[in-house]
Amino acid sequence: MKSIMFTIILITAISTVTNAEGFDGRKWKVSTGNLSVTYIQHSPIGHLPQPGYYEEPPSVESLKILKENGLTAYEDYVAWGSVEQEKGKWDWTQHDKVCDTLKKAGLKYVVYNWTHFPPVWLRDSGECTLMRCVEHKQNTNYLSICDPKTISYYDHFYKELAAHFGDRIDGVYACILGPYGEGNYPLYVPDFIDMGHCHEGYWCEDPYALSAFRDAMRKKYDSISTLNSAWGTDLESFSDVRLPKEIVPGFTPTPEAFKTGADRRRWLDFITWYHQAIIDFAEESIKTTLKYFPKEKVRTKPGGTAHGVNPVAWGTYCPGYAKMAAKYEIMMQPADCIGAYFGDKWLGTAYRFYGVPLSTEPAGGVEKNIFVRRMFSDASIGATQLFTYEYEQHAPEIKSYIHLFNGEFAKTELAFLCPTTNYRLGADLGPTLRASYPLRELTDFDVLDELLIQDGALNKRYKTLLITQGDFIDQPILDKIEKWIRAGGTLVICGSEPIRNVEGDAWILTKSEVFADGHKTKVGAGNVIRFAKIPTDNAGFEKLYQSFHLEHPMDGKFDGLVTTVRDSGIMLYNGSAQPLTRIIRRKEIVVQPNSIVNTVGKL
């Protein structure tokens, strides 16, 4: 790949992008939702229960218009507690009608399942285990992910679903948890379901969860004395292991809450298990769904990014989901993708590394310009499919840019570290997230989570690694970073304090540590470059960018235009209010305000 240097020319007249006629979205499985939500809302498990209530599906005529505009599939929300309102009595009336209507319109019928809220008859019987919060020792109306019976309930539902609909189902989701069946822990969203006692927090007080935590610690530590040494405790047996004492009503973790290395290790052992527990449950749900449906029809929603990285209590650990899902070869559809560059790259880099196919989904209420940025960002991280709740509103943008969803990943030599240890300790990642926007305007980057580094993702693909919040990083990750530096990599660090491991020991790469901006120190065949802090203005970011010394530099300009290089060509997104051009291969390329241009051809 040749060096890519662009020239910027402002112009006053631009041509208009026209939509292709006869758009067919089947290649990208363009889909929308969410039907039958009011039916669920008025069912016995719903927020507004009303006997005998059914939701009328959209008219066949209105659906045909959507299909003619490229829509291929519509999601129908199917809740176990709505269709088996009495034990053993299944009522599919609502969903049969929706399915028939969609088929008449020529659309595919996709079932999005809410299996995690049990029917009232089961919930009130005391036979199932409900999740219980650590803070108040109270149950919510979600099934416990640690009780083995929960997966048997999921199996019960999916078996009946498959038996009733058979091949009429064109797509089906493996339900996980959260308020919408996604990969996060209980959150209070009362609009649809009677959730009972519910809040953001920690949901692992039920006896099965506590037992699972103890088993995980027994597996990690070969003896209770080894655990005591790591935690600074004097427990007599693994039966004495308890959930973190810090979790009380109103608790939010921060690095300052854990004063010693032992405190940090104890919390990190818990929160890492807590994140992995819901991923393990998601895997069991996927395996159960695959018993009744082929992998080509199965997908799941591993939660989202909350425009960056979800709060630590939510449990939405995207790289972990990607690593788990790779072996099943199913489509993953993380939510909340709105072109938040760091968050999108956090999940997209993991999906590429582990080889997971990617569809994306934004939250509702996304206006046009943000939606265009979303499509640019999604295309940059290798998306091949698209879901939106607002298809009619965004059909013009989808028609214009969906062809960019070809599964190609951006080419970049720069990796941006997601500080996973800091994140799990409750650090505010705001400084890193805010820095990602001006940085992305200068150059493309991948985001390497510490899990990816652990699994070997920091390799010769990357010439430079940027760390902006390195307060605490686990020692095995530091060792891998140091090995990469000594092999020729360049590490750029923003911060006036040394990076420390979990135990609190400073990471010393050289005999003398100098924190002056741009100071370079040779380490083996590589370099360490330090800046005293994260830049706060454009000049500072330009200086930071210049320190990367990339072999194939990109734009490096602040003008509102963002660049992505792929094997097949260059994508340009103009987020400014004025037209811009680039000179590429000696040709002038015009980029309209709030639009994308894609050049075609090998570089």
XYZ file of C-alpha atoms in Angstrom:
603
model
C 0.000 0.000 0.000
C 1.426 3.346 -1.023
C 1.630 6.383 1.219
C -1.694 8.218 1.203
C -1.375 11.980 1.430
C -4.395 14.118 0.582
C -4.734 17.733 -0.509
C -7.680 19.770 0.759
C -9.490 22.210 -1.538
C -12.633 24.070 -0.521
C -15.202 24.640 -3.266
C -18.588 26.303 -3.402
C -20.523 24.098 -5.821
C -21.127 20.393 -5.483
C -23.075 17.769 -7.349
C -26.045 15.978 -5.818
C -25.957 12.297 -4.887
C -28.891 10.471 -6.429
C -30.509 7.352 -5.034
C -30.430 4.216 -7.111
C -33.765 3.208 -8.608
C -35.283 -0.149 -7.761
C -33.295 -0.558 -4.586
C -33.181 -4.146 -3.275
C -31.910 -4.551 0.273
C -31.774 -8.366 0.313
C -27.990 -8.529 0.006
C -27.664 -6.653 3.303
C -30.768 -8.133 4.965
C -32.010 -4.631 5.724
C -34.512 -4.993 8.552
C -36.609 -3.108 11.039
C -38.806 -3.741 14.111
C -40.616 -3.863 16.508
C -44.031 -5.455 16.116
C -46.254 -6.863 18.911
C -44.707 -4.667 21.607
C -48.078 -3.317 22.740
C -49.395 -6.885 22.813
C -46.630 -7.782 25.259
C -47.247 -4.588 27.181
C -50.892 -5.573 27.718
C -50.231 -9.261 28.450
C -50.060 -10.606 32.032
C -46.305 -9.916 32.269
C -46.707 -6.429 30.831
C -46.740 -2.997 32.338
C -50.428 -2.497 31.440
C -52.072 -5.953 31.567
C -55.408 -6.146 29.767
C -57.138 -9.504 29.141
C -57.925 -10.324 25.531
C -55.771 -7.567 24.048
C -54.192 -8.078 20.606
C -52.138 -5.675 18.516
C -53.161 -5.065 14.933
C -50.220 -5.514 12.518
C -49.438 -2.880 9.873
C -51.449 -3.102 6.678
C -50.164 -5.244 3.841
C -50.228 -2.175 1.597
C -47.979 -0.124 3.902
C -45.568 -3.033 4.237
C -45.379 -3.472 0.471
C -44.283 0.142 0.176
C -41.445 -0.548 2.616
C -40.445 -3.597 0.612
C -40.453 -1.614 -2.617
C -38.064 0.791 -0.889
C -35.646 -2.002 -0.037
C -36.765 -3.377 3.323
C -36.372 -7.155 3.485
C -37.396 -8.225 7.000
C -39.483 -7.116 9.960
C -38.951 -8.224 13.555
C -41.843 -9.463 15.673
C -41.352 -9.401 19.448
C -42.429 -12.708 20.959
C -42.484 -13.015 24.756
C -42.827 -16.366 26.469
C -44.969 -14.833 29.210
C -47.395 -13.530 26.578
C -47.930 -16.700 24.538
C -48.108 -19.215 27.408
C -50.297 -17.239 29.761
C -51.551 -20.471 31.295
C -49.319 -23.467 31.842
C -49.354 -25.700 28.782
C -51.780 -23.473 26.845
C -50.064 -21.710 23.971
C -51.764 -18.842 22.156
C -49.968 -17.846 18.945
C -52.872 -15.775 17.578
C -51.011 -12.455 17.715
C -47.878 -13.720 16.030
C -49.630 -15.876 13.425
C -51.416 -12.763 12.243
C -48.198 -10.743 12.118
C -46.371 -13.524 10.298
C -49.128 -13.942 7.724
C -49.285 -10.185 7.098
C -45.528 -9.903 6.552
C -45.494 -12.877 4.208
C -48.303 -11.383 2.129
C -46.221 -8.228 1.764
C -43.199 -10.249 0.655
C -41.177 -9.533 3.805
C -39.253 -12.004 5.908
C -40.557 -12.871 9.349
C -37.928 -12.508 12.095
C -38.693 -13.435 15.696
C -37.091 -11.383 18.449
C -37.651 -13.319 21.665
C -38.179 -12.194 25.228
C -37.747 -15.436 27.115
C -36.111 -13.924 30.186
C -39.365 -12.720 31.776
C -41.207 -15.872 32.908
C -44.992 -16.287 32.686
C -46.817 -15.034 35.745
C -47.956 -18.549 36.628
C -44.327 -19.697 36.852
C -43.018 -16.522 38.427
C -45.559 -16.651 41.233
C -45.241 -20.391 41.821
C -41.846 -20.150 43.459
C -40.526 -22.915 41.189
C -38.139 -20.669 39.243
C -35.224 -18.613 40.516
C -35.404 -14.886 39.947
C -32.430 -12.555 39.917
C -31.775 -10.834 43.232
C -29.838 -7.632 43.757
C -26.872 -7.455 46.098
C -27.798 -3.968 47.247
C -31.277 -4.659 48.705
C -31.503 -8.469 48.698
C -34.711 -8.204 46.622
C -35.846 -10.126 43.576
C -36.653 -8.710 40.167
C -38.883 -10.378 37.563
C -35.952 -11.589 35.434
C -34.985 -15.267 35.480
C -31.662 -16.042 37.154
C -28.914 -16.736 34.626
C -27.086 -18.954 37.150
C -29.923 -21.387 37.862
C -29.532 -24.349 35.433
C -33.337 -24.589 35.201
C -33.419 -21.255 33.363
C -31.907 -22.755 30.221
C -34.435 -25.592 30.431
C -37.168 -22.932 30.371
C -35.551 -21.361 27.304
C -35.471 -24.792 25.681
C -39.152 -25.273 26.511
C -39.983 -22.009 24.719
C -37.789 -22.458 21.632
C -39.020 -26.008 21.123
C -42.638 -24.818 21.023
C -41.718 -21.827 18.839
C -40.046 -24.067 16.264
C -42.834 -26.656 16.377
C -45.513 -24.051 15.727
C -43.882 -21.878 13.060
C -41.401 -24.223 11.420
C -39.950 -22.779 8.203
C -42.227 -19.733 8.369
C -39.562 -18.210 10.624
C -36.827 -16.612 8.515
C -34.710 -15.391 11.411
C -34.651 -15.859 15.175
C -32.778 -14.286 18.074
C -31.180 -16.131 20.951
C -32.512 -14.228 23.948
C -30.043 -13.190 26.636
C -31.223 -10.844 29.409
C -31.541 -7.119 30.110
C -34.712 -5.104 29.600
C -34.772 -6.016 25.884
C -33.305 -9.525 25.823
C -29.804 -8.234 25.112
C -26.425 -8.888 26.696
C -26.724 -6.798 29.819
C -27.957 -7.208 33.376
C -31.330 -5.939 34.623
C -32.053 -2.265 34.088
C -35.245 -0.470 34.998
C -37.187 0.152 31.792
C -40.825 0.005 32.943
C -42.583 0.959 29.709
C -43.231 -2.593 28.515
C -42.780 -5.146 31.298
C -43.725 -5.349 34.955
C -40.168 -5.711 36.199
C -40.897 -5.557 39.886
C -37.970 -4.341 41.958
C -35.372 -3.240 39.421
C -32.471 -0.789 39.063
C -28.960 -0.502 37.699
C -26.710 -2.456 40.013
C -25.399 -5.927 40.749
C -27.723 -8.900 40.292
C -25.981 -11.934 41.745
C -27.399 -12.414 45.237
C -29.480 -15.498 44.448
C -27.973 -18.737 45.799
C -27.060 -20.100 42.363
C -25.128 -16.946 41.524
C -23.193 -16.942 44.774
C -22.336 -20.612 44.270
C -21.172 -19.882 40.716
C -18.905 -17.080 41.944
C -17.341 -19.357 44.542
C -16.799 -22.061 41.943
C -15.094 -19.563 39.635
C -12.726 -18.461 42.405
C -12.002 -22.090 43.283
C -11.114 -22.689 39.629
C -8.836 -19.631 39.445
C -6.987 -20.166 42.731
C -5.587 -23.589 43.544
C -6.115 -23.107 47.276
C -7.821 -20.780 49.696
C -4.407 -19.624 50.909
C -3.559 -18.479 47.370
C -6.813 -16.540 47.221
C -6.139 -15.023 50.653
C -2.726 -13.886 49.496
C -4.236 -12.189 46.425
C -7.178 -10.646 48.274
C -5.517 -9.795 51.584
C -8.105 -11.901 53.429
C -8.011 -14.746 55.960
C -10.876 -16.953 54.761
C -10.895 -20.556 55.984
C -12.475 -22.097 52.870
C -14.026 -21.193 49.542
C -17.411 -21.497 51.239
C -16.506 -18.283 53.044
C -16.096 -16.329 49.802
C -18.584 -13.479 49.693
C -19.602 -10.866 47.166
C -17.727 -7.539 47.449
C -18.423 -5.725 50.683
C -18.388 -2.426 48.786
C -21.697 -3.153 47.057
C -24.307 -1.276 49.071
C -27.193 0.932 47.934
C -25.838 3.842 45.917
C -22.418 2.296 45.331
C -20.596 3.156 42.114
C -17.086 1.759 41.730
C -14.148 4.104 41.243
C -10.419 3.320 41.350
C -10.215 5.399 44.526
C -12.640 3.022 46.260
C -10.001 0.281 46.186
C -7.066 1.475 48.263
C -4.678 -1.454 47.911
C -3.578 -3.899 45.270
C -5.400 -6.636 47.167
C -8.611 -4.599 47.145
C -8.259 -4.020 43.411
C -7.602 -7.704 42.725
C -10.578 -8.780 44.833
C -12.898 -6.421 42.952
C -11.458 -7.301 39.552
C -11.928 -11.009 40.230
C -15.573 -10.326 40.994
C -16.377 -7.979 38.126
C -14.537 -10.115 35.577
C -16.571 -13.118 36.707
C -19.759 -11.014 36.667
C -19.130 -9.985 33.066
C -18.232 -13.515 32.009
C -21.269 -15.056 33.729
C -23.745 -13.352 31.384
C -21.548 -14.192 28.388
C -21.571 -17.849 29.445
C -25.346 -17.706 29.762
C -25.612 -16.145 26.311
C -23.618 -19.058 24.952
C -26.046 -21.538 26.495
C -28.954 -19.608 24.971
C -27.271 -19.700 21.549
C -26.684 -23.447 21.847
C -30.312 -23.952 22.837
C -31.610 -21.900 19.903
C -29.360 -23.812 17.509
C -31.045 -27.049 18.588
C -34.175 -25.915 16.758
C -32.997 -23.482 14.070
C -30.091 -23.528 11.584
C -27.189 -21.164 12.263
C -28.023 -19.152 9.135
C -31.243 -18.024 10.846
C -29.852 -17.419 14.340
C -28.425 -14.191 15.710
C -28.217 -12.439 19.059
C -27.868 -8.944 20.495
C -24.893 -8.652 22.859
C -25.925 -5.240 24.134
C -24.349 -2.015 22.978
C -21.852 0.724 23.686
C -23.856 3.653 25.168
C -22.038 5.915 22.682
C -18.708 4.728 24.095
C -18.419 1.878 26.573
C -21.397 0.853 28.682
C -21.323 1.399 32.474
C -19.416 -1.394 34.173
C -22.455 -2.683 36.100
C -24.376 -3.357 32.882
C -22.122 -6.269 31.964
C -22.046 -5.412 28.257
C -18.508 -6.565 27.597
C -18.448 -6.581 23.784
C -15.014 -8.203 23.192
C -15.962 -11.090 25.462
C -19.146 -11.696 23.497
C -17.178 -11.696 20.243
C -14.697 -14.257 21.549
C -17.526 -16.505 22.749
C -19.622 -16.288 19.594
C -16.904 -16.985 17.028
C -17.273 -20.754 17.168
C -21.005 -20.648 16.379
C -20.737 -18.627 13.144
C -23.908 -16.655 13.853
C -24.608 -12.989 13.194
C -24.113 -10.645 16.138
C -26.059 -7.383 16.320
C -24.738 -4.986 18.970
C -27.027 -2.044 19.649
C -26.496 1.693 19.995
C -24.181 2.075 16.992
C -24.502 5.757 16.049
C -21.034 6.499 14.723
C -19.425 6.889 18.146
C -15.973 6.141 16.820
C -14.303 4.693 19.919
C -17.244 2.487 20.885
C -17.768 1.264 17.329
C -14.078 0.453 16.948
C -14.030 -1.234 20.378
C -16.526 -3.806 19.215
C -15.552 -3.814 15.520
C -11.879 -4.574 16.172
C -12.895 -7.492 18.389
C -15.349 -8.828 15.803
C -12.650 -8.784 13.134
C -10.021 -10.388 15.374
C -12.294 -13.235 16.458
C -13.976 -13.588 13.057
C -17.576 -12.757 13.978
C -20.051 -11.463 11.337
C -21.449 -8.067 12.251
C -24.812 -6.370 11.919
C -25.404 -3.059 13.663
C -28.348 -1.333 15.294
C -28.724 2.268 16.460
C -31.016 3.369 19.215
C -34.131 5.187 18.058
C -34.362 8.919 17.519
C -31.266 9.288 15.321
C -31.438 12.300 13.017
C -30.181 12.253 9.435
C -26.633 13.543 9.870
C -25.921 11.182 12.772
C -27.390 8.301 10.774
C -24.989 9.021 7.890
C -22.065 9.106 10.307
C -23.345 5.831 11.742
C -23.303 4.203 8.288
C -19.757 5.440 7.625
C -18.559 4.119 10.970
C -20.376 0.795 10.517
C -18.852 0.312 7.073
C -15.418 1.052 8.556
C -15.746 -1.782 11.082
C -16.822 -4.442 8.605
C -20.604 -4.479 8.957
C -22.496 -6.555 6.394
C -26.085 -6.087 7.572
C -28.194 -3.210 8.859
C -31.081 -2.837 11.280
C -32.923 0.379 12.075
C -36.134 1.167 13.917
C -36.754 4.119 11.604
C -36.545 2.663 8.118
C -38.964 5.049 6.450
C -37.125 8.062 7.853
C -33.690 6.848 6.775
C -34.492 5.000 3.539
C -32.742 7.661 1.390
C -29.504 7.340 3.371
C -29.722 3.548 3.336
C -30.237 3.510 -0.431
C -27.244 5.792 -0.914
C -24.735 4.041 1.324
C -25.714 0.467 2.126
C -23.443 -0.785 -0.677
C -20.537 0.199 1.576
C -21.523 -2.604 3.966
C -19.314 -5.166 2.235
C -17.556 -6.700 5.241
C -14.245 -4.962 4.574
C -12.335 -3.615 7.519
C -10.413 -0.377 7.666
C -6.657 -0.568 7.211
C -4.722 1.199 9.939
C -1.372 0.942 11.682
C -2.591 2.689 14.837
C -4.144 0.933 17.831
C -5.903 2.854 20.611
C -5.993 1.023 23.949
C -9.315 0.528 25.701
C -8.137 0.562 29.336
C -10.068 -2.527 30.428
C -8.594 -2.774 33.926
C -9.331 0.901 34.576
C -12.825 0.446 33.157
C -13.552 -2.472 35.454
C -12.267 -0.523 38.428
C -14.889 2.089 37.598
C -12.702 4.773 36.058
C -14.380 7.491 34.018
C -13.309 6.777 30.435
C -14.615 10.169 29.324
C -11.143 11.602 28.607
C -10.350 8.716 26.253
C -13.754 8.832 24.565
C -13.571 12.591 24.046
C -10.056 12.329 22.635
C -11.200 9.774 20.083
C -13.262 12.281 18.068
C -10.526 14.781 17.155
C -8.077 11.917 16.756
C -10.413 10.156 14.329
C -10.564 13.263 12.198
C -6.782 13.082 11.805
C -6.387 9.351 11.276
C -8.114 5.991 11.494
C -7.427 3.611 14.363
C -8.470 0.294 15.831
C -9.351 -0.115 19.516
C -7.559 -2.941 21.296
C -9.193 -4.148 24.459
C -6.870 -5.809 26.965
C -8.576 -9.129 26.216
C -7.513 -8.808 22.574
C -3.926 -8.057 23.602
C -4.013 -11.095 25.881
C -5.116 -13.201 22.908
C -2.428 -11.887 20.559
C -4.064 -9.013 18.662
C -1.159 -6.599 19.296
C 0.979 -7.802 16.420
C 2.875 -6.550 13.371
C -0.358 -5.119 11.950
C 0.114 -2.159 14.291
C 3.096 0.197 14.255
C 1.862 2.382 17.112
C -0.169 1.872 20.287
C -1.743 4.879 22.035
C -2.562 4.816 25.760
C -4.438 7.813 27.163
C -5.594 6.380 30.514
C -3.077 3.858 31.752
C -3.512 4.238 35.496
C -3.785 0.477 36.064
C -3.082 -2.323 33.586
C -2.705 -5.962 34.590
C 0.896 -7.178 34.510
C 0.449 -9.927 31.871
C -0.883 -7.270 29.477
C 2.032 -4.960 30.259
C 4.417 -7.826 29.532
C 2.848 -8.373 26.100
C 3.005 -4.652 25.312
C 6.672 -4.509 26.320
C 7.502 -7.527 24.127
C 5.776 -5.797 21.194
C 7.736 -2.561 21.810
C 11.060 -4.366 21.985
C 10.228 -6.035 18.670
C 9.905 -2.611 17.018
C 6.569 -1.114 18.079
C 6.039 2.484 19.165
C 4.108 3.172 22.350
C 2.676 6.680 22.820
C 1.524 7.481 26.356
C -0.482 10.506 27.511
C -0.133 11.056 31.255
C 2.250 12.492 33.834
C 2.180 9.468 36.132
C 3.708 6.052 35.503
C 1.458 3.209 34.452
C 0.986 0.752 37.304
C -0.064 -2.859 37.494
C -2.973 -3.994 39.646
C -0.700 -4.453 42.645
C 0.374 -0.803 42.327
C 3.918 -1.355 41.053
C 5.129 1.190 38.494
C 5.823 -0.111 34.998
C 9.410 0.911 34.353
C 10.591 0.513 30.778
C 13.679 2.701 31.020
C 16.089 3.801 33.730
C 14.760 7.351 33.659
C 11.162 8.331 32.976
C 10.691 11.740 31.304
C 7.150 13.055 30.843
C 7.870 16.036 28.551
C 5.662 16.282 25.468
C 7.084 14.299 22.596
C 10.004 12.860 24.589
C 11.182 9.660 22.898
C 13.021 6.820 24.597
C 14.491 3.813 22.816
C 13.331 0.447 24.197
C 14.820 -2.504 22.350
C 13.994 -2.056 18.666
C 11.033 0.165 19.508
C 10.233 3.497 21.101
C 8.241 4.971 23.960
C 6.981 8.526 23.391
C 5.431 10.453 26.258
C 3.079 13.407 26.547
C 2.249 14.980 29.893
C -1.495 14.891 29.252
C -4.206 14.253 26.683
C -4.290 17.191 24.243
C -7.006 19.777 24.728
C -6.801 21.638 21.408
C -6.236 20.969 17.728
C -2.572 21.941 17.845
C -1.989 19.433 20.619
C -3.717 16.650 18.726
C -1.720 17.445 15.585
C 1.495 17.135 17.585
C 0.254 13.849 19.041
C -0.618 12.593 15.561
C 2.813 13.494 14.226
C 4.429 11.411 16.978
C 2.857 8.242 15.592
C 5.312 8.181 12.639
C 2.985 5.985 10.607
C 4.442 4.441 7.484
C 1.230 5.162 5.591
C -0.082 8.451 7.041
C -3.610 9.544 6.285
C -5.230 12.948 6.380
C -3.820 14.704 9.418
C -6.088 17.738 8.951
C -8.881 19.291 10.998
C -11.607 20.214 8.538
C -14.537 17.897 9.263
C -13.556 15.200 6.786
C -12.902 11.672 8.070
C -11.050 9.035 6.047
C -11.132 5.247 5.987
C -8.854 3.178 3.756
C -9.967 -0.305 2.723
C -8.509 -2.774 0.240
C -11.038 -1.769 -2.396
C -10.630 1.991 -2.021
C -11.040 5.030 0.212
C -14.181 6.195 2.028
C -14.540 9.876 2.852
C -17.129 11.232 5.286
C -17.711 14.959 5.437
C -19.182 15.886 8.806
C -18.843 19.607 8.254
C -21.354 22.130 6.948
C -19.372 22.952 3.824
C -18.302 20.956 0.755
C -14.767 19.611 0.652
C -12.649 17.910 -1.974
C -9.716 15.552 -1.952
C -7.149 14.909 -4.630
C -6.905 11.124 -4.883
C -4.888 9.479 -7.650
C -4.667 12.920 -9.260
C -8.453 13.187 -9.405
C -10.567 15.730 -7.553
C -13.165 14.030 -5.342
C -16.047 16.195 -4.114
C -17.587 15.357 -0.747
C -20.887 17.009 0.123
C -21.691 18.194 3.643
C -22.902 15.294 5.811
C -22.336 12.700 3.117
C -20.023 9.841 2.157
C -18.008 9.314 -0.999
C -16.352 5.987 -1.751
C -13.546 5.702 -4.280
C -13.144 2.319 -5.914
C -9.912 0.594 -6.856
C -6.888 -0.984 -5.274
C -4.455 1.428 -3.669
